[in-house]
């Protein structure tokens, strides 16, 4: 009788679900890279300034959506800071698309003479966030800090390029983002290596212990 009762207790005990696993960056990194490359090409003049919206299908359909899924995935795994990083970049890409579409279709009702400062407002706001995100990433491997730092530098260059109508600075910003894309591609290949049973690539020591 005792044995039967023990078996019943063991049978009715709730099973503990296994903790979810996975590496969300294997989706987030290529999503970031494809949008960054498209935006860089537009910024350096691969398409005319009037065709800057050519990057929007990628930014909305791949980068923004891919990073949003990655953010939710990170949060589900309890990766708070990584979710923060991908979530911030999700906001950046979606808000960039909203800015371009709003200006092209005059949805924002911004007078023509105020467009320059309105774009600068967008860039300055995101530069501030990227600066603090760069500082906050100092405990990660240094490659992550450099990548986010390059995005910050590109935004600063675009601020001055926009306010001074300086195409050289704008193009330089595009090349800086190409650098961030290269680092993102390297990190993606590292994630692929780990996911397929290989070793991670060298990512550098954190700036802070």
mmCIF file of C-alpha atoms in Angstrom, residues 2-194:
data_model
loop_
_atom_site.group_PDB
_atom_site.id
_atom_site.type_symbol
_atom_site.label_atom_id
_atom_site.label_comp_id
_atom_site.label_asym_id
_atom_site.label_seq_id
_atom_site.Cartn_x
_atom_site.Cartn_y
_atom_site.Cartn_z
ATOM 1 C CA UNK A 2 2.844 2.346 0.851
ATOM 2 C CA UNK A 3 4.599 1.504 -2.387
ATOM 3 C CA UNK A 4 1.437 2.212 -4.363
ATOM 4 C CA UNK A 5 0.966 5.582 -2.677
ATOM 5 C CA UNK A 6 4.586 6.539 -3.416
ATOM 6 C CA UNK A 7 4.165 5.637 -7.072
ATOM 7 C CA UNK A 8 1.035 7.755 -7.257
ATOM 8 C CA UNK A 9 2.840 10.720 -5.757
ATOM 9 C CA UNK A 10 5.712 10.361 -8.202
ATOM 10 C CA UNK A 11 3.320 10.095 -11.146
ATOM 11 C CA UNK A 12 1.368 13.192 -10.156
ATOM 12 C CA UNK A 13 4.465 15.350 -9.562
ATOM 13 C CA UNK A 14 4.616 18.139 -12.153
ATOM 14 C CA UNK A 15 7.393 17.886 -14.706
ATOM 15 C CA UNK A 16 9.835 20.798 -14.780
ATOM 16 C CA UNK A 17 10.061 22.230 -18.280
ATOM 17 C CA UNK A 18 13.557 22.518 -19.696
ATOM 18 C CA UNK A 19 14.894 26.046 -19.945
ATOM 19 C CA UNK A 20 14.750 27.371 -23.519
ATOM 20 C CA UNK A 21 18.059 27.522 -25.338
ATOM 21 C CA UNK A 22 19.407 29.043 -28.522
ATOM 22 C CA UNK A 23 21.368 32.014 -29.825
ATOM 23 C CA UNK A 24 19.102 34.835 -31.070
ATOM 24 C CA UNK A 25 22.071 36.706 -32.557
ATOM 25 C CA UNK A 26 22.201 34.167 -35.387
ATOM 26 C CA UNK A 27 19.056 35.890 -36.693
ATOM 27 C CA UNK A 28 19.644 39.400 -35.365
ATOM 28 C CA UNK A 29 23.127 39.901 -36.815
ATOM 29 C CA UNK A 30 22.341 39.193 -40.490
ATOM 30 C CA UNK A 31 19.135 41.207 -40.096
ATOM 31 C CA UNK A 32 21.250 44.147 -38.930
ATOM 32 C CA UNK A 33 23.892 43.666 -41.623
ATOM 33 C CA UNK A 34 21.503 43.637 -44.579
ATOM 34 C CA UNK A 35 19.861 46.891 -43.455
ATOM 35 C CA UNK A 36 23.198 48.526 -42.664
ATOM 36 C CA UNK A 37 24.596 47.632 -46.097
ATOM 37 C CA UNK A 38 21.493 48.959 -47.848
ATOM 38 C CA UNK A 39 21.582 52.208 -45.871
ATOM 39 C CA UNK A 40 25.331 52.580 -46.450
ATOM 40 C CA UNK A 41 24.907 52.193 -50.200
ATOM 41 C CA UNK A 42 22.216 54.850 -50.190
ATOM 42 C CA UNK A 43 24.339 57.176 -48.045
ATOM 43 C CA UNK A 44 27.510 56.940 -50.149
ATOM 44 C CA UNK A 45 25.579 57.763 -53.303
ATOM 45 C CA UNK A 46 25.019 54.393 -54.947
ATOM 46 C CA UNK A 47 21.480 55.646 -55.584
ATOM 47 C CA UNK A 48 20.552 59.340 -56.032
ATOM 48 C CA UNK A 49 19.409 61.240 -52.909
ATOM 49 C CA UNK A 50 15.860 61.266 -54.271
ATOM 50 C CA UNK A 51 15.906 57.443 -54.265
ATOM 51 C CA UNK A 52 16.919 57.034 -50.616
ATOM 52 C CA UNK A 53 13.652 55.158 -50.100
ATOM 53 C CA UNK A 54 15.137 52.277 -52.103
ATOM 54 C CA UNK A 55 16.493 50.856 -48.839
ATOM 55 C CA UNK A 56 13.102 50.847 -47.107
ATOM 56 C CA UNK A 57 11.865 47.424 -48.328
ATOM 57 C CA UNK A 58 14.928 45.814 -46.737
ATOM 58 C CA UNK A 59 14.778 47.989 -43.620
ATOM 59 C CA UNK A 60 11.100 47.275 -42.988
ATOM 60 C CA UNK A 61 10.725 43.763 -44.350
ATOM 61 C CA UNK A 62 13.999 42.248 -43.143
ATOM 62 C CA UNK A 63 15.937 44.386 -40.671
ATOM 63 C CA UNK A 64 13.152 45.829 -38.542
ATOM 64 C CA UNK A 65 11.113 42.623 -38.484
ATOM 65 C CA UNK A 66 14.156 40.390 -37.983
ATOM 66 C CA UNK A 67 15.434 42.476 -35.079
ATOM 67 C CA UNK A 68 11.982 42.567 -33.482
ATOM 68 C CA UNK A 69 11.793 38.767 -33.550
ATOM 69 C CA UNK A 70 15.337 38.610 -32.164
ATOM 70 C CA UNK A 71 14.445 40.961 -29.325
ATOM 71 C CA UNK A 72 11.473 38.813 -28.287
ATOM 72 C CA UNK A 73 13.651 35.703 -28.537
ATOM 73 C CA UNK A 74 16.324 37.268 -26.295
ATOM 74 C CA UNK A 75 13.744 38.329 -23.735
ATOM 75 C CA UNK A 76 12.314 34.806 -23.672
ATOM 76 C CA UNK A 77 15.800 33.496 -22.851
ATOM 77 C CA UNK A 78 16.263 36.068 -20.111
ATOM 78 C CA UNK A 79 19.084 37.842 -21.966
ATOM 79 C CA UNK A 80 18.177 41.332 -20.764
ATOM 80 C CA UNK A 81 21.058 43.384 -22.134
ATOM 81 C CA UNK A 82 21.141 41.586 -25.484
ATOM 82 C CA UNK A 83 17.389 42.131 -25.784
ATOM 83 C CA UNK A 84 18.024 45.799 -25.005
ATOM 84 C CA UNK A 85 20.614 46.116 -27.779
ATOM 85 C CA UNK A 86 18.501 44.434 -30.425
ATOM 86 C CA UNK A 87 15.394 46.264 -29.211
ATOM 87 C CA UNK A 88 17.111 49.649 -29.475
ATOM 88 C CA UNK A 89 18.234 48.868 -33.017
ATOM 89 C CA UNK A 90 14.703 47.708 -33.837
ATOM 90 C CA UNK A 91 13.433 51.110 -32.757
ATOM 91 C CA UNK A 92 16.121 52.860 -34.785
ATOM 92 C CA UNK A 93 15.324 51.078 -38.037
ATOM 93 C CA UNK A 94 11.556 51.384 -37.725
ATOM 94 C CA UNK A 95 11.794 55.063 -36.775
ATOM 95 C CA UNK A 96 14.166 55.689 -39.695
ATOM 96 C CA UNK A 97 11.625 54.168 -42.053
ATOM 97 C CA UNK A 98 8.891 56.306 -40.484
ATOM 98 C CA UNK A 99 11.054 59.415 -40.924
ATOM 99 C CA UNK A 100 11.754 58.770 -44.602
ATOM 100 C CA UNK A 101 8.175 57.830 -45.444
ATOM 101 C CA UNK A 102 6.833 60.773 -43.460
ATOM 102 C CA UNK A 103 9.065 63.228 -45.311
ATOM 103 C CA UNK A 104 8.469 61.714 -48.746
ATOM 104 C CA UNK A 105 4.679 61.741 -48.385
ATOM 105 C CA UNK A 106 4.472 64.792 -46.131
ATOM 106 C CA UNK A 107 2.736 62.752 -43.459
ATOM 107 C CA UNK A 108 4.587 64.661 -40.750
ATOM 108 C CA UNK A 109 3.462 68.053 -42.080
ATOM 109 C CA UNK A 110 6.966 69.511 -41.673
ATOM 110 C CA UNK A 111 7.538 72.756 -43.610
ATOM 111 C CA UNK A 112 10.281 72.466 -46.236
ATOM 112 C CA UNK A 113 12.493 74.993 -44.441
ATOM 113 C CA UNK A 114 12.415 72.893 -41.261
ATOM 114 C CA UNK A 115 13.250 69.513 -42.804
ATOM 115 C CA UNK A 116 17.000 69.810 -42.224
ATOM 116 C CA UNK A 117 16.682 70.456 -38.491
ATOM 117 C CA UNK A 118 13.996 67.794 -38.200
ATOM 118 C CA UNK A 119 16.358 65.205 -39.676
ATOM 119 C CA UNK A 120 19.119 66.496 -37.374
ATOM 120 C CA UNK A 121 16.755 66.093 -34.395
ATOM 121 C CA UNK A 122 16.290 62.435 -35.346
ATOM 122 C CA UNK A 123 20.039 61.892 -35.711
ATOM 123 C CA UNK A 124 20.999 63.698 -32.503
ATOM 124 C CA UNK A 125 18.429 61.785 -30.471
ATOM 125 C CA UNK A 126 19.701 58.440 -31.687
ATOM 126 C CA UNK A 127 23.342 59.504 -31.328
ATOM 127 C CA UNK A 128 22.712 60.156 -27.625
ATOM 128 C CA UNK A 129 21.177 56.698 -27.151
ATOM 129 C CA UNK A 130 23.980 54.986 -29.102
ATOM 130 C CA UNK A 131 26.605 56.774 -27.034
ATOM 131 C CA UNK A 132 25.203 55.423 -23.785
ATOM 132 C CA UNK A 133 24.646 51.999 -25.350
ATOM 133 C CA UNK A 134 28.317 51.991 -26.357
ATOM 134 C CA UNK A 135 29.366 52.832 -22.801
ATOM 135 C CA UNK A 136 26.966 50.257 -21.375
ATOM 136 C CA UNK A 137 28.423 47.509 -23.574
ATOM 137 C CA UNK A 138 31.912 47.862 -22.067
ATOM 138 C CA UNK A 139 31.579 44.535 -20.210
ATOM 139 C CA UNK A 140 30.918 42.660 -23.453
ATOM 140 C CA UNK A 141 33.714 41.441 -25.747
ATOM 141 C CA UNK A 142 35.277 44.543 -27.276
ATOM 142 C CA UNK A 143 34.041 43.827 -30.799
ATOM 143 C CA UNK A 144 30.477 44.604 -29.694
ATOM 144 C CA UNK A 145 31.543 47.919 -28.174
ATOM 145 C CA UNK A 146 33.395 48.860 -31.368
ATOM 146 C CA UNK A 147 30.405 47.955 -33.536
ATOM 147 C CA UNK A 148 27.964 50.064 -31.534
ATOM 148 C CA UNK A 149 30.586 52.815 -31.287
ATOM 149 C CA UNK A 150 30.874 52.910 -35.085
ATOM 150 C CA UNK A 151 27.118 53.418 -35.336
ATOM 151 C CA UNK A 152 27.454 56.327 -32.884
ATOM 152 C CA UNK A 153 30.295 57.861 -34.928
ATOM 153 C CA UNK A 154 28.279 57.509 -38.127
ATOM 154 C CA UNK A 155 25.318 59.312 -36.552
ATOM 155 C CA UNK A 156 27.549 62.171 -35.357
ATOM 156 C CA UNK A 157 29.006 62.532 -38.862
ATOM 157 C CA UNK A 158 25.501 62.589 -40.308
ATOM 158 C CA UNK A 159 24.445 65.288 -37.842
ATOM 159 C CA UNK A 160 27.205 67.629 -39.015
ATOM 160 C CA UNK A 161 26.803 66.566 -42.626
ATOM 161 C CA UNK A 162 23.078 67.260 -42.518
ATOM 162 C CA UNK A 163 23.292 70.626 -40.758
ATOM 163 C CA UNK A 164 26.082 71.842 -43.035
ATOM 164 C CA UNK A 165 24.876 70.206 -46.257
ATOM 165 C CA UNK A 166 28.246 68.454 -46.414
ATOM 166 C CA UNK A 167 28.035 65.426 -48.698
ATOM 167 C CA UNK A 168 31.596 64.396 -47.831
ATOM 168 C CA UNK A 169 30.684 63.867 -44.181
ATOM 169 C CA UNK A 170 27.529 62.021 -45.177
ATOM 170 C CA UNK A 171 29.498 59.678 -47.419
ATOM 171 C CA UNK A 172 32.092 59.172 -44.691
ATOM 172 C CA UNK A 173 29.261 58.142 -42.373
ATOM 173 C CA UNK A 174 28.191 55.572 -44.944
ATOM 174 C CA UNK A 175 31.680 54.076 -45.039
ATOM 175 C CA UNK A 176 31.746 53.935 -41.234
ATOM 176 C CA UNK A 177 28.521 51.929 -41.305
ATOM 177 C CA UNK A 178 30.160 49.607 -43.834
ATOM 178 C CA UNK A 179 32.738 48.976 -41.105
ATOM 179 C CA UNK A 180 29.984 48.171 -38.617
ATOM 180 C CA UNK A 181 28.473 45.819 -41.206
ATOM 181 C CA UNK A 182 31.794 44.014 -41.550
ATOM 182 C CA UNK A 183 31.995 43.487 -37.788
ATOM 183 C CA UNK A 184 28.388 42.312 -37.736
ATOM 184 C CA UNK A 185 29.177 39.809 -40.490
ATOM 185 C CA UNK A 186 32.161 38.513 -38.505
ATOM 186 C CA UNK A 187 29.977 38.058 -35.429
ATOM 187 C CA UNK A 188 27.349 36.276 -37.529
ATOM 188 C CA UNK A 189 29.933 33.804 -38.835
ATOM 189 C CA UNK A 190 31.051 33.194 -35.244
ATOM 190 C CA UNK A 191 27.449 32.436 -34.251
ATOM 191 C CA UNK A 192 27.128 30.077 -37.233
ATOM 192 C CA UNK A 193 30.289 28.260 -36.173
ATOM 193 C CA UNK A 194 28.989 27.727 -32.635
#
